[in-house]
Coordinates of C-alpha atoms and ligand atoms in Angstrom, one line a residue:
M1 CA -218.8 160.9 62.0
S2 CA -217.1 164.4 61.6
T3 CA -214.1 166.3 59.7
L4 CA -211.3 167.6 61.6
P5 CA -209.6 170.8 61.1
I6 CA -206.4 170.3 60.0
I7 CA -203.2 172.7 61.0
E8 CA -200.8 174.1 58.9
F9 CA -197.1 174.9 58.8
P10 CA -195.7 176.9 60.5
D11 CA -197.8 175.9 63.6
P12 CA -195.7 174.9 66.2
R13 CA -198.1 172.4 67.2
L14 CA -197.0 170.4 64.0
R15 CA -193.5 169.8 66.2
T16 CA -195.3 168.3 69.1
K17 CA -194.1 164.4 69.7
A18 CA -197.2 162.0 69.9
E19 CA -197.8 159.9 72.9
P20 CA -198.5 156.3 72.6
V21 CA -202.2 155.0 72.8
R22 CA -203.0 153.1 75.8
V23 CA -206.7 152.6 76.0
F24 CA -208.7 151.0 72.8
D25 CA -212.0 152.2 73.3
A26 CA -215.1 153.4 71.8
E27 CA -213.6 156.9 71.7
L28 CA -210.4 155.8 69.9
K29 CA -212.5 154.0 67.3
Q30 CA -214.4 157.2 66.8
F31 CA -211.2 159.4 66.3
V32 CA -209.9 156.8 63.7
A33 CA -213.0 157.1 62.0
D34 CA -212.9 161.0 62.0
M35 CA -209.5 160.7 60.7
F36 CA -210.3 158.6 57.9
E37 CA -213.1 161.2 56.9
T38 CA -210.9 164.3 57.2
M39 CA -208.1 162.3 54.9
Y40 CA -210.9 161.4 52.4
A41 CA -212.4 164.7 52.4
A42 CA -209.1 166.5 51.6
N43 CA -208.3 164.3 49.0
G44 CA -205.0 162.8 51.0
V45 CA -203.3 159.7 50.8
G46 CA -202.5 160.0 54.4
L47 CA -203.2 161.7 57.6
A48 CA -201.2 161.8 61.1
S49 CA -203.0 162.8 64.2
T50 CA -200.7 165.5 64.7
Q51 CA -202.2 167.2 61.7
V52 CA -205.4 167.3 63.7
N53 CA -204.0 168.6 66.8
V54 CA -204.3 165.2 68.7
H55 CA -201.1 164.3 69.8
K56 CA -201.6 160.2 70.0
Q57 CA -199.7 157.8 67.9
V58 CA -202.3 157.3 65.4
L59 CA -202.0 157.4 61.4
V60 CA -204.3 156.5 58.6
A61 CA -203.6 155.9 55.0
D62 CA -205.3 154.7 51.7
M63 CA -203.2 154.5 48.6
S64 CA -206.0 152.8 46.5
D65 CA -207.2 154.6 43.8
E66 CA -211.0 153.5 44.6
R67 CA -210.3 154.8 48.0
N68 CA -211.5 151.4 49.5
E69 CA -208.2 150.4 51.2
P70 CA -208.4 152.0 54.6
L71 CA -205.2 151.4 56.6
A72 CA -204.9 152.4 60.5
L73 CA -201.7 152.2 62.3
I74 CA -201.7 152.8 66.1
N75 CA -198.2 153.1 67.7
P76 CA -196.5 152.3 64.7
Q77 CA -192.7 151.1 64.9
I78 CA -190.1 150.5 62.1
L79 CA -188.5 146.8 62.5
E80 CA -186.7 147.3 59.1
K81 CA -186.1 149.5 56.2
D82 CA -183.9 149.3 53.3
G83 CA -183.0 150.3 50.0
A84 CA -184.1 154.0 48.9
Q85 CA -186.0 156.1 46.4
V86 CA -186.8 159.4 45.8
Y87 CA -190.8 160.6 45.8
Q88 CA -192.4 164.0 45.0
E89 CA -194.3 164.3 48.2
G90 CA -197.1 166.8 49.4
C91 CA -198.4 167.6 52.6
L92 CA -202.0 168.5 53.7
S93 CA -200.3 170.9 56.3
F94 CA -198.6 172.7 53.4
P95 CA -201.4 173.2 50.8
G96 CA -199.8 173.5 46.8
I97 CA -196.2 172.6 48.1
Y98 CA -194.4 169.6 46.4
A99 CA -190.6 168.5 46.9
D100 CA -188.7 165.3 45.9
V101 CA -187.9 163.6 49.4
T102 CA -185.3 160.4 49.5
R103 CA -186.8 157.9 51.8
A104 CA -186.5 154.1 52.4
L105 CA -187.8 152.0 49.6
R106 CA -189.2 149.3 52.0
V107 CA -190.1 149.5 55.6
K108 CA -191.3 146.8 58.0
V109 CA -193.5 148.1 60.4
K110 CA -195.1 146.8 63.4
A111 CA -198.4 148.5 64.9
Q112 CA -201.5 147.8 66.4
D113 CA -205.0 148.1 64.8
V114 CA -208.0 149.8 66.3
D115 CA -208.7 147.1 68.6
G116 CA -205.2 146.5 69.8
N117 CA -204.4 143.7 68.1
E118 CA -200.6 143.5 66.9
I119 CA -200.2 144.0 63.1
V120 CA -197.2 144.0 60.8
V121 CA -197.1 145.8 57.3
D122 CA -194.7 145.1 54.7
A123 CA -194.8 148.4 52.6
E124 CA -192.8 149.2 49.4
G125 CA -193.2 152.3 47.3
P126 CA -195.4 154.9 47.6
L127 CA -197.0 153.0 50.6
A128 CA -193.7 153.0 52.0
V129 CA -193.2 157.0 51.6
C130 CA -196.6 157.4 53.2
I131 CA -196.0 155.5 56.3
Q132 CA -192.8 157.2 56.7
H133 CA -194.2 160.7 56.1
E134 CA -196.9 159.9 58.7
M135 CA -194.7 158.2 61.3
D136 CA -192.5 161.8 60.7
H137 CA -195.5 163.8 61.6
L138 CA -196.2 161.5 64.7
A139 CA -192.3 162.5 65.9
G140 CA -192.8 166.2 65.2
K141 CA -191.0 166.2 61.9
V142 CA -192.1 167.2 58.5
F143 CA -191.1 166.9 55.0
V144 CA -189.5 170.4 54.2
D145 CA -187.2 169.4 57.0
Y146 CA -184.9 167.0 54.7
L147 CA -184.4 170.1 52.0
S148 CA -181.7 171.7 52.0
P149 CA -181.9 175.4 53.3
L150 CA -181.9 177.1 50.1
R151 CA -184.8 174.6 48.6
R152 CA -186.7 175.0 51.7
T153 CA -186.5 178.9 51.9
M154 CA -187.9 178.7 48.5
L155 CA -190.6 176.4 49.0
L156 CA -191.7 178.1 52.1
K157 CA -191.9 181.7 50.3
R158 CA -194.1 180.1 47.7
L159 CA -196.2 179.0 50.3
D160 CA -196.3 182.5 52.1
K161 CA -197.0 184.1 48.2
Q162 CA -199.5 181.7 47.6
R163 CA -201.8 182.3 50.8
K164 CA -201.2 185.9 50.4
Q165 CA -203.2 185.5 46.9
A166 CA -206.0 183.3 48.2
A167 CA -206.3 185.9 50.7
N168 CA -206.5 188.7 48.2
G169 CA -209.0 186.7 46.3
Ligands
LIG1 O1 -201.9 163.4 50.5 C1 -200.6 163.1 50.7 N1 -200.0 162.7 49.4 C2 -198.8 162.8 49.6 C3 -198.1 162.4 48.6 C4 -196.9 162.2 48.6 C5 -196.2 161.6 49.7 C6 -196.9 162.0 51.0 C7 -198.0 162.2 50.7 S1 -199.0 162.5 52.6 C8 -200.0 163.6 52.2 C9 -201.0 163.8 53.3 C10 -200.4 164.2 54.1 O2 -200.0 165.3 54.6 N2 -200.1 163.3 55.3 O3 -199.5 163.7 56.2
LIG2 NI1 -198.2 165.5 55.9

């Protein structure tokens, strides 16, 4: 197992659209294990393969406080969504930046597990937010894309400022 480097905005590779997974082999299982290790090490609740510069439709999530409810979704597709919720989102590719985003309250997602078996997940609330956030990454989309131009500019300036401060110790 190993942790993988997470790419950060404005890396253009975050805009890559992920390809479907066709082969469910030992290499895929190793990659999914590395995604979990990377997500847990970074204290994230989710991670999309896009963020580790692998452009396959793979996402992992764990919304539990105990960090013991791993969920891996391969080739996820939204079957149904309804309602709306506002949730303050963060992203490992935008360290230290948080913003309210409006998304569906509930999603029904069809996906495959690491063995290629079809699974259907009915998610609501924070898990639904996380799945939508990760599926966006797989489509080359990031959470600041939902903000008004003014708010986005403000947050990206803040990201820049934080990085400069970090660089100057
Ligand atoms: O760790 C994460 N926290 C989070 C909080 C609110 C909404 C979405 C997320 S996902 C994020 C990890 C990440 O960047 N996944 O792509
Ligand atoms: Ni993210």
